[in-house]
Coordinates of C-alpha atoms in Angstrom, one line a residue:
Chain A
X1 CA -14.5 94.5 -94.1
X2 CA -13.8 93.7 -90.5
X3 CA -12.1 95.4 -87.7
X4 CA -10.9 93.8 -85.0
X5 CA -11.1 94.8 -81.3
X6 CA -8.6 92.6 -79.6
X7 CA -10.9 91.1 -76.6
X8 CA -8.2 90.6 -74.0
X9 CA -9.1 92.9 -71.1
X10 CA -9.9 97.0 -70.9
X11 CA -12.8 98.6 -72.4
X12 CA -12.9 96.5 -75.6
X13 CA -17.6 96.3 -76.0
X14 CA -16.7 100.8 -76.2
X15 CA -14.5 100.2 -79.4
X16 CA -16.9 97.8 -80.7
X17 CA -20.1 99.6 -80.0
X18 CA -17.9 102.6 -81.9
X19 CA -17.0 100.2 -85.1
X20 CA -20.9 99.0 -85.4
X21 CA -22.6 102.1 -85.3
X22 CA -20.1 103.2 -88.3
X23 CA -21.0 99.8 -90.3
X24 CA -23.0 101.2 -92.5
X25 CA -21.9 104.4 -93.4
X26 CA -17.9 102.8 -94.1
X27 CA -19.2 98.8 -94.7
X28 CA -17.2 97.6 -92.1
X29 CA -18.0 95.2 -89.2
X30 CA -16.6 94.8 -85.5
X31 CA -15.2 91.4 -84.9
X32 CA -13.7 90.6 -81.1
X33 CA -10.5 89.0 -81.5
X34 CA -9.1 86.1 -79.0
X35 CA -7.1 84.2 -80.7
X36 CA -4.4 84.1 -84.3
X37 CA -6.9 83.2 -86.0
X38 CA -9.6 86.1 -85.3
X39 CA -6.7 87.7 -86.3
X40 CA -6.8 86.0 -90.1
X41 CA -10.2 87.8 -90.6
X42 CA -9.7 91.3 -90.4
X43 CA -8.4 93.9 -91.9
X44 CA -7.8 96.7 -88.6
X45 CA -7.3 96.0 -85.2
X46 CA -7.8 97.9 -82.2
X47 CA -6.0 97.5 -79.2
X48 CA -8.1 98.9 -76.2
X49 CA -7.7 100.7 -73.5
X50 CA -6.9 98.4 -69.9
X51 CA -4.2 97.2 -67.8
X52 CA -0.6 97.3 -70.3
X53 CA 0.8 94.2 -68.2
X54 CA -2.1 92.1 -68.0
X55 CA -2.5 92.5 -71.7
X56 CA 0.8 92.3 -72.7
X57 CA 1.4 88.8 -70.6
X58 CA -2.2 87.2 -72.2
X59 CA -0.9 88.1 -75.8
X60 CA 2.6 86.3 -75.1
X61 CA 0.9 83.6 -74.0
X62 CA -1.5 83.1 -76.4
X63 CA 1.3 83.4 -79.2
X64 CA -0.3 86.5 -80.5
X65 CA 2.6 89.0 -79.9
X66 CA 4.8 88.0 -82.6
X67 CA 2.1 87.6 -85.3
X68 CA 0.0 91.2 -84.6
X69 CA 3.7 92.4 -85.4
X70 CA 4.5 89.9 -88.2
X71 CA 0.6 91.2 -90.0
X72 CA 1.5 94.5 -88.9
X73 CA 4.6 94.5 -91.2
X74 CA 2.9 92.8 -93.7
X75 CA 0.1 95.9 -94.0
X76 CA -2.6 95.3 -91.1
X77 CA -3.7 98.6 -89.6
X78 CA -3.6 98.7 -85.9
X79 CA -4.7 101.7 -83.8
X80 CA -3.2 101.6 -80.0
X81 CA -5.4 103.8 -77.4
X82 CA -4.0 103.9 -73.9
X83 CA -2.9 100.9 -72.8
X84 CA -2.7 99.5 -76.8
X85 CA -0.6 102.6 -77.6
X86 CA 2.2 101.7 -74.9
X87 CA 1.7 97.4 -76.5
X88 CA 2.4 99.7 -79.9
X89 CA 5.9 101.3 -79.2
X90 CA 9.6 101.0 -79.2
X91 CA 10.4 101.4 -75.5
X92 CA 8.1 101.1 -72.5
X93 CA 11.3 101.8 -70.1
X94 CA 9.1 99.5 -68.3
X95 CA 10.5 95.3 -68.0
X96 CA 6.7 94.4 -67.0
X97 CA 5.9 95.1 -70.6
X98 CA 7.8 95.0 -74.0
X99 CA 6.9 97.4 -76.6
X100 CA 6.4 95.6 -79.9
X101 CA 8.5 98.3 -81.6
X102 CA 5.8 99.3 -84.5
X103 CA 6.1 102.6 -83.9
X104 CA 8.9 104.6 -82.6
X105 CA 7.7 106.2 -79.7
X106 CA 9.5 106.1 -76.3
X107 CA 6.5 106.3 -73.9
X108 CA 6.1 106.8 -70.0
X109 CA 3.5 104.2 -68.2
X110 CA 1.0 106.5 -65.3
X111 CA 3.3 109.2 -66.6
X112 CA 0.6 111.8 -65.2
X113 CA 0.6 110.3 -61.7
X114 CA -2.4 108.3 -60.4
X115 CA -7.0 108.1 -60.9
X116 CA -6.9 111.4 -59.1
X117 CA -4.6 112.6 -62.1
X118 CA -6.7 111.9 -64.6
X119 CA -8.4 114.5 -66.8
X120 CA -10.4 115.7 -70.4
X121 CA -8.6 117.9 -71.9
X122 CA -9.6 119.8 -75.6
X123 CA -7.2 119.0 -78.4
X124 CA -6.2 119.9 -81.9
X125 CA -6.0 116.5 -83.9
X126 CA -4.7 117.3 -87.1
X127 CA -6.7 115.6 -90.2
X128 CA -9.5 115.3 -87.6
X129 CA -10.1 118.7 -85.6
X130 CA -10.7 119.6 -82.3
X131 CA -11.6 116.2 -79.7
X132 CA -12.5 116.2 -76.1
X133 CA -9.9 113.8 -74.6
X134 CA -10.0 111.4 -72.2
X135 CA -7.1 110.8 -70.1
X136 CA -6.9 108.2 -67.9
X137 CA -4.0 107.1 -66.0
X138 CA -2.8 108.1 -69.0
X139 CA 0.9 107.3 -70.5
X140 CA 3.0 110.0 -71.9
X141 CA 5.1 110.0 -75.2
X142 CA 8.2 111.0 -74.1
X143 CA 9.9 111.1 -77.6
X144 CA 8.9 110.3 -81.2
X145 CA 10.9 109.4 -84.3
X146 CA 10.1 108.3 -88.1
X147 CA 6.4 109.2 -87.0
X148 CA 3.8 112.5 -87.8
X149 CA 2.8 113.9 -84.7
X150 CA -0.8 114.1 -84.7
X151 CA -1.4 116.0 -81.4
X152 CA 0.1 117.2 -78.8
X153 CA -0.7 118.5 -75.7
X154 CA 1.4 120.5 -72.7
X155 CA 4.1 120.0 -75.5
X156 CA 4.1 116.7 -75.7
X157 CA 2.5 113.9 -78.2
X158 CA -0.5 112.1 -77.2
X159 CA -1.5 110.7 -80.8
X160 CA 1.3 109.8 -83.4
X161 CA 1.1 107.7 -86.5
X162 CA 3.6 105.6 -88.6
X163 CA 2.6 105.1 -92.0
X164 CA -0.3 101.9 -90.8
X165 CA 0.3 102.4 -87.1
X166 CA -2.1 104.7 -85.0
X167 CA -0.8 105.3 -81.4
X168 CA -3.1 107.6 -79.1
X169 CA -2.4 107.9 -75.5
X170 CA -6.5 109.0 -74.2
X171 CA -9.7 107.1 -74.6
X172 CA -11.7 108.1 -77.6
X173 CA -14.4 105.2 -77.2
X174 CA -15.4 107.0 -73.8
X175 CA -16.8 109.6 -75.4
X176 CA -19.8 109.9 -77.9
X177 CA -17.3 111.1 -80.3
X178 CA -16.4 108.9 -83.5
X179 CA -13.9 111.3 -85.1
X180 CA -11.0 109.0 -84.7
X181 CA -12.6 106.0 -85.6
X182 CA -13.7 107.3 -88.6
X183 CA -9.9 108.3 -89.2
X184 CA -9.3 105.3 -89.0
X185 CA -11.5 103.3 -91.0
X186 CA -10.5 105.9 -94.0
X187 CA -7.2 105.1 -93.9
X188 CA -7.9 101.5 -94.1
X189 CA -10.1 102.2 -97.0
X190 CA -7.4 104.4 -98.6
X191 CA -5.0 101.9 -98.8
X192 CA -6.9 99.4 -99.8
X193 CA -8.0 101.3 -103.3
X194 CA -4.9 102.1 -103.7
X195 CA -3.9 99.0 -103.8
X196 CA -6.4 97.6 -105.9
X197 CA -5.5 100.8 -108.2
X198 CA -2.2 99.5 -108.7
X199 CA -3.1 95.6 -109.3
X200 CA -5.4 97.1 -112.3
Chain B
X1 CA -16.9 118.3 -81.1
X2 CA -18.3 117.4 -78.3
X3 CA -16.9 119.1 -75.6
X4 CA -16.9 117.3 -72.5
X5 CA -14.4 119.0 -70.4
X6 CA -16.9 121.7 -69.3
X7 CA -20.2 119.1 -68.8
X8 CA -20.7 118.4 -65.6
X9 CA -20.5 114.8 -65.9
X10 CA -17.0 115.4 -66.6
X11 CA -15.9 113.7 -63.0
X12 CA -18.4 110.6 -63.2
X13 CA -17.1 110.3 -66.9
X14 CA -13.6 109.5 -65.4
X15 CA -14.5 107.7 -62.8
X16 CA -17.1 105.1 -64.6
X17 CA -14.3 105.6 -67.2
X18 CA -11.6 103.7 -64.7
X19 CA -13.7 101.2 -63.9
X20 CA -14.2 100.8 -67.6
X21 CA -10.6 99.8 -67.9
X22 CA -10.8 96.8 -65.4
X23 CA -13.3 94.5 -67.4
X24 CA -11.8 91.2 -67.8
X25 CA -9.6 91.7 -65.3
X26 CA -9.2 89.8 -61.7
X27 CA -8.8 91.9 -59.0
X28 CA -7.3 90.7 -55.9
X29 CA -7.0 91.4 -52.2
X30 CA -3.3 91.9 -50.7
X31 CA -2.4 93.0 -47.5
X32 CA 1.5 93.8 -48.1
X33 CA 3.4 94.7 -50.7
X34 CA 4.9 91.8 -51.2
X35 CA 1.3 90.2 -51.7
X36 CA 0.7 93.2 -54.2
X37 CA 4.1 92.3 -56.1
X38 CA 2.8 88.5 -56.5
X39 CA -0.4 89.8 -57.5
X40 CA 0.4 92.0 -60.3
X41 CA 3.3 89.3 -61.5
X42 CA 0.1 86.7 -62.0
X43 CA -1.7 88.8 -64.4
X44 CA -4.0 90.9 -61.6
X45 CA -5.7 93.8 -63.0
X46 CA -5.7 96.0 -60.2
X47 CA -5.4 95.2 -56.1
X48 CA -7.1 95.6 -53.2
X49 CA -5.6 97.0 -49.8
X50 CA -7.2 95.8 -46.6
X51 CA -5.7 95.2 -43.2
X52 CA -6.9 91.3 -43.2
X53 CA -8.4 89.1 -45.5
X54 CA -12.0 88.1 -45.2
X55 CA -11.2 85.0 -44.0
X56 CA -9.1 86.1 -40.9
X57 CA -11.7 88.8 -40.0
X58 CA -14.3 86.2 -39.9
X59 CA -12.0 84.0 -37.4
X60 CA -10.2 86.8 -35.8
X61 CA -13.3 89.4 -35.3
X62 CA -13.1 92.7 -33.9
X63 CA -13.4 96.3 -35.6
X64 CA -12.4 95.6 -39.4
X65 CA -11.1 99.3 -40.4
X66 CA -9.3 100.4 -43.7
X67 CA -6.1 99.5 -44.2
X68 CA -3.2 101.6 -42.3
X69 CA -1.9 104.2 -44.5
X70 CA 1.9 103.0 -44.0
X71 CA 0.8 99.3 -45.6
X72 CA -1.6 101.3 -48.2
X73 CA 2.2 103.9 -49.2
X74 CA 4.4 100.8 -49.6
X75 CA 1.2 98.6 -51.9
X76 CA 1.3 102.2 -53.8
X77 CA 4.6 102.2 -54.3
X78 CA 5.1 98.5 -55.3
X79 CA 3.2 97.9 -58.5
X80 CA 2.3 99.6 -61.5
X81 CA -1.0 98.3 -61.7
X82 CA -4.2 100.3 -59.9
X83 CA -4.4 100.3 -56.1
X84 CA -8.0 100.1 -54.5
X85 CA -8.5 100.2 -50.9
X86 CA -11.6 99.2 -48.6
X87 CA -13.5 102.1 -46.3
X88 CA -15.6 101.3 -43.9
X89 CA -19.7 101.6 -45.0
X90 CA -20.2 105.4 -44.1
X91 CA -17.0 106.7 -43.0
X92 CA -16.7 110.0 -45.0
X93 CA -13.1 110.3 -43.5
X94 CA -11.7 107.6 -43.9
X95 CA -12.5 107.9 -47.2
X96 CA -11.3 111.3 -47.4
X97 CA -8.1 109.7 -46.4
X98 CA -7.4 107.3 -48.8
X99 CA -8.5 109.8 -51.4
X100 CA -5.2 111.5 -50.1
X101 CA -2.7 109.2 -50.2
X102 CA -3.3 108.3 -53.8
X103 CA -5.3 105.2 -53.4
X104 CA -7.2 105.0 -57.3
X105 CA -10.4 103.4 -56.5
X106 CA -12.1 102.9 -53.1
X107 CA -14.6 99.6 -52.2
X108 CA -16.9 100.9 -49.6
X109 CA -17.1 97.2 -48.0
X110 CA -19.8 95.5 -46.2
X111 CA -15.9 93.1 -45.1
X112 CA -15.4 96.0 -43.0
X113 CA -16.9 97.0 -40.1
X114 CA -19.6 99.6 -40.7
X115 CA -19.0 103.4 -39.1
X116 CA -22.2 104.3 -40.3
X117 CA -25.7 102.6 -39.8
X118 CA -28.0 104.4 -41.6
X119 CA -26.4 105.8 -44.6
X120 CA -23.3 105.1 -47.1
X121 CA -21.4 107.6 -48.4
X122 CA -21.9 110.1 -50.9
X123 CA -19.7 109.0 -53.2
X124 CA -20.3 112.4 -55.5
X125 CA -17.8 114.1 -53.0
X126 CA -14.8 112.4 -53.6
X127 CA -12.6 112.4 -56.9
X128 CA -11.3 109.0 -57.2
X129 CA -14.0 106.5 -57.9
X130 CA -15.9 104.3 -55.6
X131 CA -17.0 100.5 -55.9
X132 CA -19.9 99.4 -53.6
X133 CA -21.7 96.1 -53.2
X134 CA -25.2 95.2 -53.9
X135 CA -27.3 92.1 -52.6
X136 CA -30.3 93.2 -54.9
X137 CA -31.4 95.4 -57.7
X138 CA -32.5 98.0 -54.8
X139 CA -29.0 97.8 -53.4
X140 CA -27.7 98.4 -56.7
X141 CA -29.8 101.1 -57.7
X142 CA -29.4 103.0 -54.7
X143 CA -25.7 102.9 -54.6
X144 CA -25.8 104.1 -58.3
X145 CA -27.8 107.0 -57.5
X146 CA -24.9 107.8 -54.7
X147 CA -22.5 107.7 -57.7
X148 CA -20.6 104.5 -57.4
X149 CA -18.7 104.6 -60.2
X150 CA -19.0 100.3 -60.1
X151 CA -21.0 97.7 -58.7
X152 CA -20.4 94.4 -57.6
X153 CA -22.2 91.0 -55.9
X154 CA -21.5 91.2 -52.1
X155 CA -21.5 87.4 -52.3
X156 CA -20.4 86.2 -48.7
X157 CA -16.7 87.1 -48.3
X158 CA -14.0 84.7 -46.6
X159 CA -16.0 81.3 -47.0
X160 CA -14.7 80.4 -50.5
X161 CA -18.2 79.6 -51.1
X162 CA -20.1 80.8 -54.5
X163 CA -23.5 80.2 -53.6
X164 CA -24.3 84.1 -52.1
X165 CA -22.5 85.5 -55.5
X166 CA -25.0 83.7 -57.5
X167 CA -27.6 84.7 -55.5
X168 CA -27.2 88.3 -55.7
X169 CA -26.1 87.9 -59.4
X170 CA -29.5 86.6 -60.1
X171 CA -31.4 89.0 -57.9
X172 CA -30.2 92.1 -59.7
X173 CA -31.1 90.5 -63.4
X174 CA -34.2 89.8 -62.3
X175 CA -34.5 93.3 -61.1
X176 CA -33.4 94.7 -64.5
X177 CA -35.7 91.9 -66.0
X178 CA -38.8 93.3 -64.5
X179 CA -38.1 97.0 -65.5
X180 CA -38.6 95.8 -69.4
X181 CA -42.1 96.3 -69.5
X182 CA -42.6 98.7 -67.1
X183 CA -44.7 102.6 -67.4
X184 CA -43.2 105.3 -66.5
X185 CA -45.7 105.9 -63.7
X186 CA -45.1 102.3 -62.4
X187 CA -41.3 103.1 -62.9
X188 CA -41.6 106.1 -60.6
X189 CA -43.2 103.9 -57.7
X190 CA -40.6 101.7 -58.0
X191 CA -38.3 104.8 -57.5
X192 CA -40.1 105.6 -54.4
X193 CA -40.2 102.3 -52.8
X194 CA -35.9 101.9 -53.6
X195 CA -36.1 105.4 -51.8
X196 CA -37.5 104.1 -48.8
X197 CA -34.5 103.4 -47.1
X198 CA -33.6 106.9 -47.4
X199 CA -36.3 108.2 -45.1
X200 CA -36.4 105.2 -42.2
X201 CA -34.6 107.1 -39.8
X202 CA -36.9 110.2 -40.4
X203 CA -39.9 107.9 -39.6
X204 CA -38.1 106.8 -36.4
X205 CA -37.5 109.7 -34.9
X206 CA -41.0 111.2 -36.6
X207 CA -42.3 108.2 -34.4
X208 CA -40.7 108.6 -31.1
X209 CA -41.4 112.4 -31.0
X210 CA -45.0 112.6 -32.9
X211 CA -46.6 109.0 -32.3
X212 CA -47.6 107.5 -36.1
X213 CA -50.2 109.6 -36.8
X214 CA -48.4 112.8 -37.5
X215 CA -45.4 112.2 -40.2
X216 CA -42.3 115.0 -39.9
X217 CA -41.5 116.5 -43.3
X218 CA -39.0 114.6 -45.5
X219 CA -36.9 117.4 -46.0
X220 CA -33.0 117.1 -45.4
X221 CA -32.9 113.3 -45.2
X222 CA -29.6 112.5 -47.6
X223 CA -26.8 115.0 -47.9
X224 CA -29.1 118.1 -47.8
X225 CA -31.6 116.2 -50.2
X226 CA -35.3 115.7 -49.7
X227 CA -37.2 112.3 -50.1
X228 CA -38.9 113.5 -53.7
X229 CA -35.7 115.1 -55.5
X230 CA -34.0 111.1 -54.1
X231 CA -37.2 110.2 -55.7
X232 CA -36.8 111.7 -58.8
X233 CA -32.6 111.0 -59.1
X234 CA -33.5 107.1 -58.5
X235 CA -36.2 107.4 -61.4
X236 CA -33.3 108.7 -63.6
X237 CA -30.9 105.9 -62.7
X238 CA -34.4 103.4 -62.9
X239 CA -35.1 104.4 -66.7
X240 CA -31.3 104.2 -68.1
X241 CA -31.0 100.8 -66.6
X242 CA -34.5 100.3 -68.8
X243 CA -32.8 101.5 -71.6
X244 CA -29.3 99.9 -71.5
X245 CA -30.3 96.6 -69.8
X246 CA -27.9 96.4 -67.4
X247 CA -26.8 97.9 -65.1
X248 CA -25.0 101.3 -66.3
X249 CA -21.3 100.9 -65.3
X250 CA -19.0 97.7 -64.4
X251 CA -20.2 95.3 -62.6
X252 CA -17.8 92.8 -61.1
X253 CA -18.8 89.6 -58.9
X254 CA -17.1 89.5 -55.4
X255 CA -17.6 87.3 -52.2
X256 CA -16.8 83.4 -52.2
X257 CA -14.9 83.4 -55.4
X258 CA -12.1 80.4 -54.4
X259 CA -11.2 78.4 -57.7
X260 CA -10.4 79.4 -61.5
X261 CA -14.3 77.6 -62.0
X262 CA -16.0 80.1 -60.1
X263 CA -14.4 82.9 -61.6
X264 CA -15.2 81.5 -65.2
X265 CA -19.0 81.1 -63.6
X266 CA -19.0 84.5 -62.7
X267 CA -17.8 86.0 -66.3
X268 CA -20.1 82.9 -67.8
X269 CA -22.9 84.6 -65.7
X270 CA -22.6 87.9 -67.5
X271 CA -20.0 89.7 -65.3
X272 CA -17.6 92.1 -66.3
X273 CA -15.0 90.5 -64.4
X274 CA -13.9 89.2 -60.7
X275 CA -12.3 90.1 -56.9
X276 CA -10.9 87.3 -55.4
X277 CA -10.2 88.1 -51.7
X278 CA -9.5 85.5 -49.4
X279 CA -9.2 82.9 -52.5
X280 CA -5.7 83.6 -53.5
X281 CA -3.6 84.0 -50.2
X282 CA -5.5 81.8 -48.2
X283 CA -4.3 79.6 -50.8
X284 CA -1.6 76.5 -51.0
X285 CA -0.1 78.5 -53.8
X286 CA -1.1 81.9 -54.1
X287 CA 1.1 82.7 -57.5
X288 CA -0.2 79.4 -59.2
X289 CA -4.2 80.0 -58.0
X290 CA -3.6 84.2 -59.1
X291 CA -2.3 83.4 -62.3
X292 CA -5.2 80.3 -62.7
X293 CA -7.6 82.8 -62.2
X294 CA -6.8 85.3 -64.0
X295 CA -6.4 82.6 -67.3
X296 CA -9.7 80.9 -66.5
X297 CA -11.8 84.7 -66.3
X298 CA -9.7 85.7 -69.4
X299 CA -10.9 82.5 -71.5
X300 CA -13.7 81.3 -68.9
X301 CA -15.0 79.4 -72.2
X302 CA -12.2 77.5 -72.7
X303 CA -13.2 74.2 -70.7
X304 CA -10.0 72.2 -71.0
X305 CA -8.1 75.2 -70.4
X306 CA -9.8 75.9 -67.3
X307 CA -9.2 71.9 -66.3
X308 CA -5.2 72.2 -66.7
X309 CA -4.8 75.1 -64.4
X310 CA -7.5 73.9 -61.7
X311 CA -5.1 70.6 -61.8
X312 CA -3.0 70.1 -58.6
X313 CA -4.2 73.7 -57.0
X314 CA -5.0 73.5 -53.0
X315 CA -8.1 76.2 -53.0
X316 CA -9.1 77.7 -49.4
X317 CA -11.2 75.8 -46.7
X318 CA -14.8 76.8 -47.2
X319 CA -17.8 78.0 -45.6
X320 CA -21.3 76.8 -45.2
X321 CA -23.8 79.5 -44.9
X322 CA -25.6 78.2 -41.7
X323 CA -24.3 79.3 -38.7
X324 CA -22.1 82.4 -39.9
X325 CA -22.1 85.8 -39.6
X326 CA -23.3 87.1 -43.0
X327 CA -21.1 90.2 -43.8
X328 CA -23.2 90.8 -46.9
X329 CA -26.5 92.4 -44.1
X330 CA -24.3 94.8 -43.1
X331 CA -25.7 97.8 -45.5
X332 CA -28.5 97.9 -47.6

């Protein structure tokens, strides 16, 4: 099984260094994703950590927008860190980048204010435990709906999910921590026995 | 878990951690905010505040300084996108004040004129990261172990000429090259011959006042640090790149980069990504050759690509080497 780090821009050889050394324990492999039909070949995606705009303008371009949300409806997990969590969600209040509306989460780009800003912070992910996070120039969920709040920190949401979605506003592939990867992958796997269960 | 809030590597986590977010990106030199506007409209990763392009401070001369802070407020406040900003090699203040204005990354440029002749900054002081050039694996190894928190190619800024970026490209991976097979021991003489630098003006003065003969003690000779605990830090720095390489953060090319081919050379060469100074403004059309670069370093591969948006674009005049003031000797 392959998951996909979309290879845009941002920290994308972190994620993949992350899904590789998990390969054997789960079966899965990293592939780097450039194009629709990289896309075709896996069965997760991540969408890294980096610039939102610069991202956001490449995938438009490249016609990949519309289909990571056309396979995304159609069952392919995506997990959204940082900059892939604002690509993720319903309203960016930003015109320099459109939310793909795949999970509905109204989030705040910088929200924490500028490098100097940025911080590591212990959480309480629930499913997962405790995680050392990493936020950088990080965006803030300002509201979440039709989602489970995951964590949460100074009251508000830094890692929601909807149903195949993941959306997690800090950087766990900076740290030597592969917790939420590992999430991940599970669900994945989940899903897909249960839906071989109920073909049988 | 592993708790990383109370390491002490905490600071160079999110600092190395920034720079991390860059790769694949183009970042580009701007002087206004309107410049900054263009530059984040044509796909720029972050930009870079400086009071003149490269090119003009190569025609213009006189004292390159940072930026003033009144340009550096209105870049900050006129993109979304990461602001860096050029200090002078050595000038703890001014670094100190574009720490407080904001400013998220800081280049400590060779482009500028250096405050400081012996030393570059400690870049452990400051809280918002710090990208330094590097000529050769020494250069790069010693800014490292200052805590740069990203390297990049000097190159030969404001000719629009590649030639010095692929020099100092090759330098420091033949520099990482030769560490494959190295001891230990002979990995700790390396150390001390990258420390040298550290202790020139020590023999100077240990020169003027005591002949040659008699050597004065190495003591105090970097930020309160002694010649064999340099020694020792550089070692550490010498056996992760070992380990890893490559060099162990970003590293970006910079200095000559004019057209959407150089910047696919660059990531072709094994770069994490690009700064285009003079290249873009000193352009025909600076929003076509900004967003041409930033397509041909995003798919620097993708040949015909790379031939549509290099169609029809006026680059900059270039530079031969001979008979120029080379920026990139200014530090070492």
């Amino acid at each position: 099984m392959n998951i996909g780090i979309l290879n845009i821009q941002g920290d994308v050889s972190e994620h993949y260094d992350f899904i590789k050394k998990l390969g054997k324990k789960y079966g899965v492999s990293p592939l780097l994703v450039k194009n629709n039909n990289d896309l075709n070949n896996v069965s997760g995606l991540i969408i890294p950590g980096g610039e939102s705009t610069v991202i956001y303008n490449i995938l438009v371009k490249n016609n990949m927008y519309d289909n990571i949300i056309n396979l995304n409806k159609n069952g392919l997990y995506i997990m959204g860190t940082c900059a892939g969590a604002i690509i993720l969600s319903e309203d960016t209040s930003d015109i320099r980048v459109k939310g793909m509306g795949l999970i509905d989460i109204k989030i705040k780009r910088n929200a924490y204010g500028r490098q100097i800003n940025s911080f590591i912070e212990n959480i309480y992910i629930k499913h997962i435990g405790n995680f050392s996070a990493v936020f950088i120039r990080a965006p803030e969920i300002e509201e979440y709906k039709n989602s489970e709040l995951l964590s949460e920190y100074n009251n508000k949401p830094v890692f929601v999910r909807n149903k195949n979605v993941l959306a997690l506003t800090f950087h766990p592939e900076l740290t030597g921590d592969s917790s939420i990867h590992e999430y991940f992958i599970k669900n994945i796997l989940e899903n897909e026995a249960g839906s071989n269960h109920a073909q049988q | 878990m592993l708790d990383l809030k109370t390491l002490k590597f905490g600071d160079e986590l999110l600092k190395r951690g920034f720079a991390k977010m860059t790769k694949g990106g183009v970042i580009m030199d701007v002087t206004t905010a309107e410049q900054a506007k263009i530059a984040e409209k044509s796909g720029a990763v972050a930009v870079m505040a400086l009071e003149r392009v490269p090119a003009d401070i190569r025609k213009e001369g006189g004292v390159a300084r940072m930026a003033d802070p009144l340009k550096i407020k209105e870049i900050l406040d006129s993109v979304s996108i990461p602001v860096m900003a050029k200090v002078r090699i050595g000038h703890l203040s001014e670094a100190y004040v574009l720490e407080s204005l904001g400013v998220d990354m800081l280049d400590e440029s060779e482009v500028l004129t250096p405050a400081d002749p012996f030393y570059h900054i400690n870049k452990k002081l400051y809280k918002v990261p710090v990208v330094c050039g590097a000529r050769t694996f020494p250069e790069a190894v010693r800014r490292i172990f200052e805590g740069a928190a990203m390297i990049r190619t000097k190159g030969e800024a404001g000719t629009g000429n590649i030639v010095e970026a692929m020099r100092h490209i090759r330098a420091v991976e033949d520099g990482i090259y030769i560490l494959r097979d190295l001891t230990n021991d002979e990995l700790y003489k390396v150390a001390e011959n990258i420390s040298k630098t550290y202790i020139s003006l020590r023999d100077i003065t240990s020169g003027e006042l005591l002949g040659n003969e008699n050597k004065l003690p190495y003591d105090n000779v970097y930020y309160d640090m002694d010649y064999k605990t340099i020694n020792d830090n550089i070692f550490r720095v010498l056996k992760e790149i070992k380990r890893m390489r490559r060099l162990p953060l970003v590293n970006f090319a910079a200095g000559g980069v004019a057209t959407p081919s150089d910047a696919a050379l660059m990531m072709k060469m094994g770069m994490d990504g690009v700064f285009v100074g003079s290249g873009i403004f000193k352009s025909k059309n600076p929003e076509k050759m900004a967003r041409a670069v930033v397509e041909a370093t995003e798919n620097y591969e993708d040949y015909k690509s790379i031939a549509d948006v290099s169609s029809g674009l006026e680059g900059m005049e270039g530079l031969e080497m001979e008979n120029i003031e080379k920026l990139q000797d200014r530090g070492n």
